[in-house]
Tab-separated table of C-alpha atoms and ligand atoms in Angstrom:
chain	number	residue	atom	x	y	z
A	1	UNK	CA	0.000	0.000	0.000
A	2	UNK	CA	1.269	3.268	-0.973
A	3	UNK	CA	0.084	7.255	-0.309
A	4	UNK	CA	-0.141	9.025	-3.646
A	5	UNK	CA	-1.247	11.946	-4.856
A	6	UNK	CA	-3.030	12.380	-7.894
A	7	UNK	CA	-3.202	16.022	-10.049
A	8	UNK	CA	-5.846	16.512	-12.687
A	9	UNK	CA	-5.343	20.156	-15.115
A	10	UNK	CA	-8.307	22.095	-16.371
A	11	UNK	CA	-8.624	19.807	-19.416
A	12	UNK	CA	-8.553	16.931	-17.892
A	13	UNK	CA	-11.814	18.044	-15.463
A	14	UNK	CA	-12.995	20.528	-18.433
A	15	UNK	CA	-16.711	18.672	-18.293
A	16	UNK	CA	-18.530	16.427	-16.328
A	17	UNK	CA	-17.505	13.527	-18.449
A	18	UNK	CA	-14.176	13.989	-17.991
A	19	UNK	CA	-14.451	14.611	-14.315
A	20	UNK	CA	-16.135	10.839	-14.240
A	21	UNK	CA	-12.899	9.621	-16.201
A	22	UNK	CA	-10.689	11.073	-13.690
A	23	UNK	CA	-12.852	9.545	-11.258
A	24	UNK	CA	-12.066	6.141	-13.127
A	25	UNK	CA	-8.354	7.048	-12.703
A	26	UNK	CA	-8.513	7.257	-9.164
A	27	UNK	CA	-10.507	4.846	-8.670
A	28	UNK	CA	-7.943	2.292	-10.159
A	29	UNK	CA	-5.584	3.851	-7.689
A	30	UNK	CA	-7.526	3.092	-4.743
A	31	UNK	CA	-8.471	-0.684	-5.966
A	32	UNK	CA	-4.780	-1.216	-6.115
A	33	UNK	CA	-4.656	-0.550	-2.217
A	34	UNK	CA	-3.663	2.779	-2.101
A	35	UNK	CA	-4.529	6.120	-0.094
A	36	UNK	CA	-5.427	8.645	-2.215
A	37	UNK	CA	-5.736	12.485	-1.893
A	38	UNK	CA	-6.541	14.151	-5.403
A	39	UNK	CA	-5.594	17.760	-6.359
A	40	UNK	CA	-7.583	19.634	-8.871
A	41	UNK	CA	-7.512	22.887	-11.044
A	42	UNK	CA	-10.873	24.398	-12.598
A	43	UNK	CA	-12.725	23.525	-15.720
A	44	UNK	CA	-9.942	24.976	-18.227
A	45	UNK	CA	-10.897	28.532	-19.011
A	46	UNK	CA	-13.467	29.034	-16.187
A	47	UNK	CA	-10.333	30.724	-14.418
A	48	UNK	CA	-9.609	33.047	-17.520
A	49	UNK	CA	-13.443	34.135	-17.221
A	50	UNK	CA	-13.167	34.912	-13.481
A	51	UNK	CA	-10.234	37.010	-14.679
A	52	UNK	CA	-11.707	38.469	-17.098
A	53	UNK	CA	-15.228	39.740	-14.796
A	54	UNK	CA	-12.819	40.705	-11.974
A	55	UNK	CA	-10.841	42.940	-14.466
A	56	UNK	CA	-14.286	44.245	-16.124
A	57	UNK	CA	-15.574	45.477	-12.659
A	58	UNK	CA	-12.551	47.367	-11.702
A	59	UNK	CA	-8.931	47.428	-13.227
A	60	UNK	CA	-7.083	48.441	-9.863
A	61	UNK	CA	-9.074	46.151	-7.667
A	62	UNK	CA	-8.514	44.641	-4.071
A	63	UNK	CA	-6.418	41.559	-4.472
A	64	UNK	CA	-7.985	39.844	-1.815
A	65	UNK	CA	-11.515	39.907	-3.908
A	66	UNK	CA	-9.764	39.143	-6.688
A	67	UNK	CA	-8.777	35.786	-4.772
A	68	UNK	CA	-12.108	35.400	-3.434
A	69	UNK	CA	-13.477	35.148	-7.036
A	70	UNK	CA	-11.161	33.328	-9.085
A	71	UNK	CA	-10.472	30.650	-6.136
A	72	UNK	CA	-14.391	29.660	-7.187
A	73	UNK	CA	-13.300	27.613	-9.838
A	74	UNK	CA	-11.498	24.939	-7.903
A	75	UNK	CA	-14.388	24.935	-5.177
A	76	UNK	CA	-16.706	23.349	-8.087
A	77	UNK	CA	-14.607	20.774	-9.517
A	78	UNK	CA	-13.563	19.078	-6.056
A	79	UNK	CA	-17.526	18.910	-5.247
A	80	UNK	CA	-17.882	17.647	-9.004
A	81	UNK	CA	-15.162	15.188	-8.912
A	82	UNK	CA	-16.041	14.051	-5.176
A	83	UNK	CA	-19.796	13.125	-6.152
A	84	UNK	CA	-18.395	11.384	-9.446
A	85	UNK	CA	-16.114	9.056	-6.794
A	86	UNK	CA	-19.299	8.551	-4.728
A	87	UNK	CA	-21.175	7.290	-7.641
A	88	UNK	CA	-18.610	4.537	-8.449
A	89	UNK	CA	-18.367	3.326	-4.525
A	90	UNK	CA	-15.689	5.360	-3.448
A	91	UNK	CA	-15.305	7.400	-0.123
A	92	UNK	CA	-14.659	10.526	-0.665
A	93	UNK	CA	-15.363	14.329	0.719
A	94	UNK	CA	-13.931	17.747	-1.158
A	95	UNK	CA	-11.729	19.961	1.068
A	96	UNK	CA	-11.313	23.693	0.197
A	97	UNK	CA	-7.648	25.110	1.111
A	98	UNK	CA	-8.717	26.489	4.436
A	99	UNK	CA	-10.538	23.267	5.327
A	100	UNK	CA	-7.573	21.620	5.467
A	101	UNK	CA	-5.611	23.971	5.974
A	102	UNK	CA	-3.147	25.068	3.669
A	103	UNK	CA	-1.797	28.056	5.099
A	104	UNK	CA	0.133	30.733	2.874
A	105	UNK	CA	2.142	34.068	3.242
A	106	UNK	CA	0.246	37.045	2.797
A	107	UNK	CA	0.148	37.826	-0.648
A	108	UNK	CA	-2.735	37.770	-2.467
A	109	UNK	CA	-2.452	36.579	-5.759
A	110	UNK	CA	0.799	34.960	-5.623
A	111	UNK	CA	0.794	33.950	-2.173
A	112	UNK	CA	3.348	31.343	-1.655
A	113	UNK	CA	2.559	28.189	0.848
A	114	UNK	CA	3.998	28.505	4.184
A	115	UNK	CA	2.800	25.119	5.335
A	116	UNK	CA	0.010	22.770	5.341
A	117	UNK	CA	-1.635	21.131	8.540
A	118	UNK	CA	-2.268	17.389	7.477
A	119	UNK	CA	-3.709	16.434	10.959
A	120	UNK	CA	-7.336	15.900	9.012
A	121	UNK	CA	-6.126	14.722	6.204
A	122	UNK	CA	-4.398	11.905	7.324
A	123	UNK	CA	-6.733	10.813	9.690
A	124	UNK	CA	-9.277	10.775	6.065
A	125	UNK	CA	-7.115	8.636	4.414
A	126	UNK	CA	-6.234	6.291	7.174
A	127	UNK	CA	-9.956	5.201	7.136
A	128	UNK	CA	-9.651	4.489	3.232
A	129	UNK	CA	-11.801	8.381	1.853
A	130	UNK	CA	-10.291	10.020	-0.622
A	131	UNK	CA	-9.119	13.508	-0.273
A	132	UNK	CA	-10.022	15.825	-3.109
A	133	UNK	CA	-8.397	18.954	-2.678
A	134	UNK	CA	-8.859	22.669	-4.200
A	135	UNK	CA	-5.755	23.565	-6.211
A	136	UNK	CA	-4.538	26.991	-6.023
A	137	UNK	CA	-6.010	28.394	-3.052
A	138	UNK	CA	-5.097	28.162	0.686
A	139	UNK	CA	-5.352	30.471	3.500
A	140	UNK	CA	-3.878	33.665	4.329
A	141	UNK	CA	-2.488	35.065	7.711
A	142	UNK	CA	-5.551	37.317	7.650
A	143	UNK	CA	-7.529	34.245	7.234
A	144	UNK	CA	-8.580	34.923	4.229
A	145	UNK	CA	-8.921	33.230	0.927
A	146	UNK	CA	-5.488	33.607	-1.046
A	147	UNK	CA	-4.431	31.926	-4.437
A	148	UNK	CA	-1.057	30.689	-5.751
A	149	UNK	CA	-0.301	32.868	-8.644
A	150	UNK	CA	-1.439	31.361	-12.498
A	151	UNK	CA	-0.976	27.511	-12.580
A	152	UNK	CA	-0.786	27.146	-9.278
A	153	UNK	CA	-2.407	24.136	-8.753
A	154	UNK	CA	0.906	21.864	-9.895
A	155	UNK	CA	2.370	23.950	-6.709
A	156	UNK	CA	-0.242	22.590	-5.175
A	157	UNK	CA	-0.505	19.204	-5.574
A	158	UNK	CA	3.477	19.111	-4.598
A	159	UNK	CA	2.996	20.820	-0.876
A	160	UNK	CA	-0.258	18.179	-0.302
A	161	UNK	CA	2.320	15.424	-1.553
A	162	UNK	CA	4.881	16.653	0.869
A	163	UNK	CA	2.799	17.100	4.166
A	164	UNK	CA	1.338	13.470	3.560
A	165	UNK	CA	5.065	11.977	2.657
A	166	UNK	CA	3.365	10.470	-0.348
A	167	UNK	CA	5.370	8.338	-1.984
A	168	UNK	CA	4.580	9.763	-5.332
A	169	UNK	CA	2.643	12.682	-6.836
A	170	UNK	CA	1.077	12.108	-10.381
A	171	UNK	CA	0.435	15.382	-12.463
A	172	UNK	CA	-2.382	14.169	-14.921
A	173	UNK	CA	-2.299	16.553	-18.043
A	174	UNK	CA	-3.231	16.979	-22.075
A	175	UNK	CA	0.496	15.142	-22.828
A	176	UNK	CA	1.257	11.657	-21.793
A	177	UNK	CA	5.525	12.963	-20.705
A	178	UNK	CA	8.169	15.400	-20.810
A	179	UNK	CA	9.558	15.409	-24.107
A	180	UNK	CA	13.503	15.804	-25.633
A	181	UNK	CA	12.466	19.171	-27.619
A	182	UNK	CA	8.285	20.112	-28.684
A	183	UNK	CA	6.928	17.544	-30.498
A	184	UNK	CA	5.304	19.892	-32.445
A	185	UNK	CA	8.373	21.218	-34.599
A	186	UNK	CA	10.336	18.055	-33.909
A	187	UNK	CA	8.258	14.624	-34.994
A	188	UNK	CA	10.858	12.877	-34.053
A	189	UNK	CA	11.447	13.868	-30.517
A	190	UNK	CA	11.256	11.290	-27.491
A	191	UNK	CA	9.258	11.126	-24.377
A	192	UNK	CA	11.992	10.704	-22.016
A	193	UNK	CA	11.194	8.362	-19.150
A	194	UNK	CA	12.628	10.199	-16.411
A	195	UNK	CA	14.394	13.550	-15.850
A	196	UNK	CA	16.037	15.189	-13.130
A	197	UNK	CA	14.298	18.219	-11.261
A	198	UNK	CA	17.333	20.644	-12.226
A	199	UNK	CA	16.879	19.896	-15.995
A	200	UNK	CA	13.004	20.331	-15.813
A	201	UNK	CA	13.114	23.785	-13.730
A	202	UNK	CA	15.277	24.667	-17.252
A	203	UNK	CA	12.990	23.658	-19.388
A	204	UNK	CA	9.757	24.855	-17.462
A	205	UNK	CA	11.472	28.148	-17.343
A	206	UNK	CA	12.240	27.869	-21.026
A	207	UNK	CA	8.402	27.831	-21.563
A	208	UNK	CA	7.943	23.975	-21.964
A	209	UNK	CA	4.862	24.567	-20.091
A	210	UNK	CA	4.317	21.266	-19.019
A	211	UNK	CA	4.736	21.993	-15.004
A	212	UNK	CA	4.710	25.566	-13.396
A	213	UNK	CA	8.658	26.313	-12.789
A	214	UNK	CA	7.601	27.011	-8.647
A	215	UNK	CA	6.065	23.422	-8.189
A	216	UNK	CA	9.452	21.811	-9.486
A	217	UNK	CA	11.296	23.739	-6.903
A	218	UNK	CA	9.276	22.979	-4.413
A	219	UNK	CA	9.555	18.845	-5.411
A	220	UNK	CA	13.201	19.333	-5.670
A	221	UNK	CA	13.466	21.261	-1.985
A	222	UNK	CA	11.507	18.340	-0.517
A	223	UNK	CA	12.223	15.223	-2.932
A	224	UNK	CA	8.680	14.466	-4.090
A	225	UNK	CA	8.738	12.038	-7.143
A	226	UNK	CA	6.783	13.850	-9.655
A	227	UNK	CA	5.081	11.319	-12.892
A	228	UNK	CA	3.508	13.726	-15.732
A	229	UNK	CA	1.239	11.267	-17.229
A	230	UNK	CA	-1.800	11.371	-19.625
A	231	UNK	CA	-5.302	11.225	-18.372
A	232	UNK	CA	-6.289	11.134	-22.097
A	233	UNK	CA	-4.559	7.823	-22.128
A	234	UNK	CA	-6.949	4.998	-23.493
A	235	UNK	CA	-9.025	3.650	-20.466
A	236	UNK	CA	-12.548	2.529	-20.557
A	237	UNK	CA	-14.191	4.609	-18.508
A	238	UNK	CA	-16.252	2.752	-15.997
A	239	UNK	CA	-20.179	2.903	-16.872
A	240	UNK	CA	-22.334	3.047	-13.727
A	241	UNK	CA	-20.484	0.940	-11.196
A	242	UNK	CA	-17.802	-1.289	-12.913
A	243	UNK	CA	-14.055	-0.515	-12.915
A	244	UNK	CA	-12.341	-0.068	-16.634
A	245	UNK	CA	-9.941	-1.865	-18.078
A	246	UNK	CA	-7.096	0.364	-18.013
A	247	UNK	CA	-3.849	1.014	-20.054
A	248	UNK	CA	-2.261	4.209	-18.263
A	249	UNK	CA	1.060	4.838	-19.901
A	250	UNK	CA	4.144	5.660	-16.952
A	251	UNK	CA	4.370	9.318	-18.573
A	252	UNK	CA	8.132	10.816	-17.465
A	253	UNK	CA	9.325	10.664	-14.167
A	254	UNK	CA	11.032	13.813	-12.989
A	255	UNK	CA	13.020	12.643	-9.999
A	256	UNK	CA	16.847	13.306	-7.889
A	257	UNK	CA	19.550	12.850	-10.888
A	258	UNK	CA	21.096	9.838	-8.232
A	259	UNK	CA	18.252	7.930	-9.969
A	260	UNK	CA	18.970	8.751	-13.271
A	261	UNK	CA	21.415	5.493	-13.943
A	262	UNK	CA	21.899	5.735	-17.292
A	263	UNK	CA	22.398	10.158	-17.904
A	264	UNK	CA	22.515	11.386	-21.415
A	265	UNK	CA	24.823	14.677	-22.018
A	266	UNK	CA	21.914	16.536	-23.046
A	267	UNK	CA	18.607	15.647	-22.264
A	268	UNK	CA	16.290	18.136	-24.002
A	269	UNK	CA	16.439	20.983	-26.313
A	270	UNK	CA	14.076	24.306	-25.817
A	271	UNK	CA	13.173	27.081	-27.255
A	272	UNK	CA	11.446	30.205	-25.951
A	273	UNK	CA	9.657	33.176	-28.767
A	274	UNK	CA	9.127	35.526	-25.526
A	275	UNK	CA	12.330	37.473	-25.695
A	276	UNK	CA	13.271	40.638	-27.005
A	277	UNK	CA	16.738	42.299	-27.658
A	278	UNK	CA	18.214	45.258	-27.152
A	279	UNK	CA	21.295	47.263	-28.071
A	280	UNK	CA	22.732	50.134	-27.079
A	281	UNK	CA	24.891	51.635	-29.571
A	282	UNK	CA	28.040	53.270	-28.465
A	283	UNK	CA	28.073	53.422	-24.440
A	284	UNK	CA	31.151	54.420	-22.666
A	285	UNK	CA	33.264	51.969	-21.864
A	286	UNK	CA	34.436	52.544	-18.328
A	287	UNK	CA	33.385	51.633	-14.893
A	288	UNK	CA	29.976	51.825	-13.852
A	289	UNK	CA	28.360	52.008	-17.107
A	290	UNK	CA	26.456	48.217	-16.752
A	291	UNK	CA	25.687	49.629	-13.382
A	292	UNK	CA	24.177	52.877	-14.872
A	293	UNK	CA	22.183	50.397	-17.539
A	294	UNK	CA	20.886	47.015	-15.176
A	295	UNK	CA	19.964	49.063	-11.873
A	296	UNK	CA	17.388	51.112	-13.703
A	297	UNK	CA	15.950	48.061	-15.302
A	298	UNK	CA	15.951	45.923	-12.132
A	299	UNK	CA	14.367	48.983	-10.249
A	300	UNK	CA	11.483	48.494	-12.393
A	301	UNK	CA	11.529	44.925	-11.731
A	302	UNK	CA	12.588	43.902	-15.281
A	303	UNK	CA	14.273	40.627	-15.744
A	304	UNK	CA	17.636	40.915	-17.955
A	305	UNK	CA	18.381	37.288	-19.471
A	306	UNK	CA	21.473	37.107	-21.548
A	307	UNK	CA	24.126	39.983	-21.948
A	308	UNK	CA	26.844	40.441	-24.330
A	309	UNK	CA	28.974	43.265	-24.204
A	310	UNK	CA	31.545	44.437	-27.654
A	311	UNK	CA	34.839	45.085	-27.253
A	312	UNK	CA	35.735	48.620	-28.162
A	313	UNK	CA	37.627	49.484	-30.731
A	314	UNK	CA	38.870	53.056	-29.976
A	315	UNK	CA	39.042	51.823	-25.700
A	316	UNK	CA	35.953	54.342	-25.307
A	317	UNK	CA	32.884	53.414	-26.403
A	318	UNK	CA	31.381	50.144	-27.347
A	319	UNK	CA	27.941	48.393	-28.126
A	320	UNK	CA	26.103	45.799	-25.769
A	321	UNK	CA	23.095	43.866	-26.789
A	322	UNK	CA	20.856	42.290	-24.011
A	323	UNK	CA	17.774	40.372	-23.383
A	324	UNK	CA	14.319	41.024	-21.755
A	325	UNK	CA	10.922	39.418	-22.035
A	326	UNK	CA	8.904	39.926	-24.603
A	327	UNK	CA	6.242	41.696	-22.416
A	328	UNK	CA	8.552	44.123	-20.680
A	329	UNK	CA	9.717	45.373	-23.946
A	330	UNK	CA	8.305	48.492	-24.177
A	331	UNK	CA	8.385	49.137	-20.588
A	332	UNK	CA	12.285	48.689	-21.028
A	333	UNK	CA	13.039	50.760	-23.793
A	334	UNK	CA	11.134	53.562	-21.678
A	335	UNK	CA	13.111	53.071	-18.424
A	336	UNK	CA	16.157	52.853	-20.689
A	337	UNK	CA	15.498	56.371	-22.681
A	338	UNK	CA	13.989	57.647	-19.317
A	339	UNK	CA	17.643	57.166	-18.130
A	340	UNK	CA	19.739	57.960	-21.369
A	341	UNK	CA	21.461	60.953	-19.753
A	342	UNK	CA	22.554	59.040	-17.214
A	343	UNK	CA	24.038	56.062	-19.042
A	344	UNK	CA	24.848	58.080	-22.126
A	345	UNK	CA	24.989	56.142	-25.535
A	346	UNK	CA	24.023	57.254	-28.871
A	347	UNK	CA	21.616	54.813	-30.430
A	348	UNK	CA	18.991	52.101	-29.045
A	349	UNK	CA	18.041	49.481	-31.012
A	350	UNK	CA	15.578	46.884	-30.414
A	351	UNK	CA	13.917	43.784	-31.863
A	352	UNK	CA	11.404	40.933	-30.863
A	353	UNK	CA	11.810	38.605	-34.301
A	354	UNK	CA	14.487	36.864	-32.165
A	355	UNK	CA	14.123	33.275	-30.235
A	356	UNK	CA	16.146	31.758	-27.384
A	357	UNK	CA	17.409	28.642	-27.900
A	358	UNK	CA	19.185	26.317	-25.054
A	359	UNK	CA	20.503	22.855	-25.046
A	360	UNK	CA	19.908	21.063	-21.821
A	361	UNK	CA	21.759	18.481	-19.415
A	362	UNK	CA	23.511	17.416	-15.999
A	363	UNK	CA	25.408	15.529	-18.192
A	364	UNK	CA	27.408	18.759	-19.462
A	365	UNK	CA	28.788	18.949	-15.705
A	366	UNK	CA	30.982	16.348	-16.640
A	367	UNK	CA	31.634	16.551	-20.306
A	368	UNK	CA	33.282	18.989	-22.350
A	369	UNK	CA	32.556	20.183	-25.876
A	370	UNK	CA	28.690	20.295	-25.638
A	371	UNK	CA	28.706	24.229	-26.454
A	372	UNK	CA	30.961	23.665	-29.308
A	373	UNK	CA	28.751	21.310	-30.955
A	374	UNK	CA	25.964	23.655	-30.656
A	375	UNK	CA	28.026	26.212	-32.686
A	376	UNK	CA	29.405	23.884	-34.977
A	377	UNK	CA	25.847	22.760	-36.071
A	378	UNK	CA	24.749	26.078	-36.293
A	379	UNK	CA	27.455	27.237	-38.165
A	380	UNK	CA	27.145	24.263	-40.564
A	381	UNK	CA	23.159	25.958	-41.218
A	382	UNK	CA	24.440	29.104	-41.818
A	383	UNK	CA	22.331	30.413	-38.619
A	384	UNK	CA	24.199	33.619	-36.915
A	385	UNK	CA	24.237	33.592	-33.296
A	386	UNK	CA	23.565	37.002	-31.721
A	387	UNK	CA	23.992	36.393	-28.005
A	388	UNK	CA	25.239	33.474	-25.556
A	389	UNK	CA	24.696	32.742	-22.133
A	390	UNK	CA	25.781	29.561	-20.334
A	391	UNK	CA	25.226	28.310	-16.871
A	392	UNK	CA	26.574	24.711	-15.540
A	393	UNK	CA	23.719	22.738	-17.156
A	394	UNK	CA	22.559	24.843	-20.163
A	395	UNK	CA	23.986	26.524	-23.098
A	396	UNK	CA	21.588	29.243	-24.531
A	397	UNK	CA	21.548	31.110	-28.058
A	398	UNK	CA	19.800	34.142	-29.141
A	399	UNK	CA	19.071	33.893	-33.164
A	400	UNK	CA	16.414	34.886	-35.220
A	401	UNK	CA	13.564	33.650	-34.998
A	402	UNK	CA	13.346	32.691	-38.522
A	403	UNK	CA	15.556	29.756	-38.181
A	404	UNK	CA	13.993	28.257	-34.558
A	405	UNK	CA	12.801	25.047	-36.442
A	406	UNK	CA	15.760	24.567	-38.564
A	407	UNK	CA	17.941	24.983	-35.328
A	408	UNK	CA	15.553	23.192	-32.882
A	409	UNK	CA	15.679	19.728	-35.403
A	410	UNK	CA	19.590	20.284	-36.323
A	411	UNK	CA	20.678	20.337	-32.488
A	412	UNK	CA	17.988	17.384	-31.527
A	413	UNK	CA	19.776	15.481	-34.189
A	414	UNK	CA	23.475	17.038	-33.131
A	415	UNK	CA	22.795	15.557	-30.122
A	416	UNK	CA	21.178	12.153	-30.863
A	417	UNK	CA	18.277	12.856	-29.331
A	418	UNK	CA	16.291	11.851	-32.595
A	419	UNK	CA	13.396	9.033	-32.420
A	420	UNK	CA	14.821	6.469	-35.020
A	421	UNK	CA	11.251	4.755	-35.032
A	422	UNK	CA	9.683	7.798	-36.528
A	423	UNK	CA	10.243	8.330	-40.471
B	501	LIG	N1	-7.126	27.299	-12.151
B	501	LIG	C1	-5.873	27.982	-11.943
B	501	LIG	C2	-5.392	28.610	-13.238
B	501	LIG	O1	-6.043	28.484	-14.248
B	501	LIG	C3	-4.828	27.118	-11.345
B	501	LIG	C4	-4.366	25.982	-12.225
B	501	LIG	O2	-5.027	25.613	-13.182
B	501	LIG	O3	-3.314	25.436	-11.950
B	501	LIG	O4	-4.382	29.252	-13.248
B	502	LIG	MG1	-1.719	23.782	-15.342
C-alpha cells in the first residue's frame, strides 16, 4: 500500500464527463490498495473568465476579492469530482484550502505556501476516503482566501504530496511525458522516461509549459517524485459501477539525478519566442556604465536574461546587446530612454523577431565540448548567433527567430536525441 497523490489540469476536469474519467483514474488507484488524496484545477478557461469579470468590474481592484473570485473555480470541480467518486463506490469528501488547511504568506495573488496542517487529512485517508483537494487556493495570515499565482495548482498538488510523505505525486495533463524538444516542430522527438528536477526547472522556465517552474522547486526542496502522465490515455471509462480496463502509460518521471542510472549529455532541447533584444549603440566603456544600464531596469523589476557586451575598438565606447521578455519590452526601452542621460549612448536598437534557444543536461557537468557542438551545427546551417549565455547545465543562443525550427531539429539530431522509429 502506498500514499499518492493524484493532479488533474483544467482539461482533464474541463466537463462532467471527464471529471467521471478522472474519477475512473482514481478509482484504479484506490483498488490497487492505495490512499489517495486528489488535487484539482478548474474547468480549463473558467479561471480566464473569473479574470476576465474581476478585471471588467474594476482594473485596480482589491487583491484579496480578486482571490475570493477566481479561487471559485477549484471549489466546483472538487464537489464535481467528489460526487463522481461517490457514484462509483468510493469514499470521498472535497476539502477547500482552508478546510484543510493550507496556510500561505500574505500575498494575495501569488501567495506562496507557508505550510500545510495534514492532521485531518491523514486521519481521512487512514480510514480508506479520498481527499479531493482545491488547487490553487489556501489560507492567508488574515484568514482569508489567497491563491497561488497562475498555474498554481501543480504547486499545489506538490505541498499536499509533501505534508502526507506520499510516496509519489502524479500530475495528470493533455500530454502523456516530458519530451527531448516540442513535439510539435520536432516529430521525431522522445518522451523521455525520467528527468532530473534541475533539468526540468530549465525547461519549465524555457516555456515547456508542461509543469509551473515554482512546483518543481518545491519537489526538488523536498524530494517528491513527480510522474507527468496522460489522463487522455486509453481507459474505458467505468459505466455506472464497474471498474475499466485500463492502459495508463508511466508518462516521465522527474526525480533526484542519483536515480537517473543511465544520464545522457543533453537531455532536451528548448526554445522560448518571448524574448526581445536590445542594443545600445556606443556606451562608454568605463566603470559603472552596466551599473548605470541594469539598476534602472531591475528597479522596475525587469528581468535581464542574456548579456553580451563588444569590445571597443577606440578603448571608449562600445555596443552591448541584451535580453528582456517579450512583455517588458516596451516598458524597457522607456526606463532605458527615461535614463539615457545618465548612461549616455548614442543609439537604441531593439527587436522581438528573435528566439532563445538552449541545449539542456547534468550531463554537461561532466563533459566537455557540448557548447561547441551547438556552434558547430549552427554554423554548418548558416544560422548567426547574436547572443550566448551559459550556466553549468545549459547553453543558450539568441538567433532569429526565422531559423527556430531549422535549429531546434539540427541540435535534436546534433545531439542524438532523434526518435529512429519515426520516419
Ligand atoms: N485554475 C488555476 C489557473 O487556471 C490554477 C491551475 O489551473 O493550476 O491558473
Ligand atoms: Mg496547469
Amino acid at each position: 500500500m502506498a500514499r499518492l497523490v493524484m493532479k488533474f489540469g483544467g482539461t482533464s476536469v474541463a466537463d462532467v464527463e471527464r471529471i467521471r474519467n478522472v474519477a475512473a483514474h482514481v478509482k484504479r488507484e484506490v483498488d490497487d490498495g492505495n490512499e489517495v488524496a486528489v488535487v484539482v484545477s478548474a474547468m480549463s478557461g473558467f479561471t480566464n473568465q473569473l479574470v476576465s469579470w474581476t478585471k471588467e468590474a474594476a482594473v485596480l481592484h482589491d487583491a484579496r476579492e480578486y482571490d475570493t473570485i477566481v479561487s471559485a473555480g477549484e471549489q466546483v470541480t472538487v464537489g464535481l469530482l467528489a460526487i463522481a467518486l461517490q457514484e462509483i463506490g468510493v469514499s470521498a469528501r472535497s476539502w477547500l484550502g482552508w478546510q484543510v488547511p493550507i496556510r500561505t504568506d500574505a500575498t494575495h495573488g501569488a501567495a506562496r505556501i507557508a505550510d500545510i496542517d495534514a492532521t485531518l487529512l491523514n486521519e481521512r485517508l487512514s480510514q480508506g476516503q479520498v481527499a479531493v483537494v482545491a488547487g490553487f487556493q489556501g489560507i492567508g495570515p488574515d484568514g482569508r482566501i489567497a491563491t497561488l499565482g497562475r498555474g498554481g495548482s501543480d504547486t499545489s498538488a506538490v505541498a499536499v504530496a509533501a505534508a502526507l510523505g506520499a510516496e509519489r505525486c502524479d500530475i495528470y495533463t493533455d500530454v502523456d511525458g516530458v519530451y527531448t524538444t516540442d513535439p510539435r516542430i520536432v516529430p521525431k522527438a522522445r518522451k523521455l522516461d525520467k528527468i532530473s528536477y534541475e533539468e526540468m526547472l530549465e525547461m519549465a522556465s524555457l516555456g515547456a509549459k508542461v509543469l509551473q517552474t515554482r512546483s518543481v522547486e518545491l519537489a526538488m526542496v523536498h524530494g517528491v517524485r513527480l510522474q507527468v502522465r496522460s489522463s487522455f490515455d486509453a481507459y474505458d471509462a467505468p459505466q455506472g459501477s464497474g471498474s475499466g480496463t485500463s492502459y495508463i502509460g508511466p508518462g516521465t518521471l522527474v526525480c533526484g539525478e542519483e536515480e537517473i542510472v543511465e544520464q545522457e549529455v543533453v537531455s532536451g532541447i528548448a526554445y522560448t519566442k518571448d524574448e526581445a533584444k536590445i542594443t545600445l549603440i556606443k556606451v562608454a566603456d568605463q566603470p559603472g556604465v552596466a551599473a548605470r544600464i541594469f539598476g534602472p531596469l531591475a528597479d522596475a523589476a525587469i528581468n535581464v536574461d542574456m548579456i553580451v557586451q563588444n569590445m571597443s575598438e577606440d578603448g571608449k565606447r562600445t555596443d552591448l546587446t541584451f535580453t528582456v521578455p517579450g512583455n517588458d519590452l516596451d516598458r524597457a526601452v522607456a526606463v532605458i530612454e527615461g535614463a539615457r542621460d545618465m548612461i549616455g549612448y548614442e543609439q537604441l536598437l531593439s527587436a522581438t523577431d528573435v528566439v532563445k534557444v538552449s541545449v539542456i543536461g547534468i550531463g554537461m557537468r561532466s563533459h566537455a565540448g557540448v557548447a561547441q557542438k551547438m556552434f558547430q551545427t549552427l554554423a554548418d546551417k548558416g544560422i548567426n548567433i547574436h547572443v550566448i549565455s551559459t550556466s553549468e547545465i545549459k547553453v543558450s543562443v539568441l538567433i532569429s527567430a526565422e531559423y527556430t525550427e531549422l535549429a531546434v531539429r539540427a541540435l535534436h539530431s546534433a545531439y542524438d536525441l532523434d526518435d529512429d522509429a519515426v520516419a
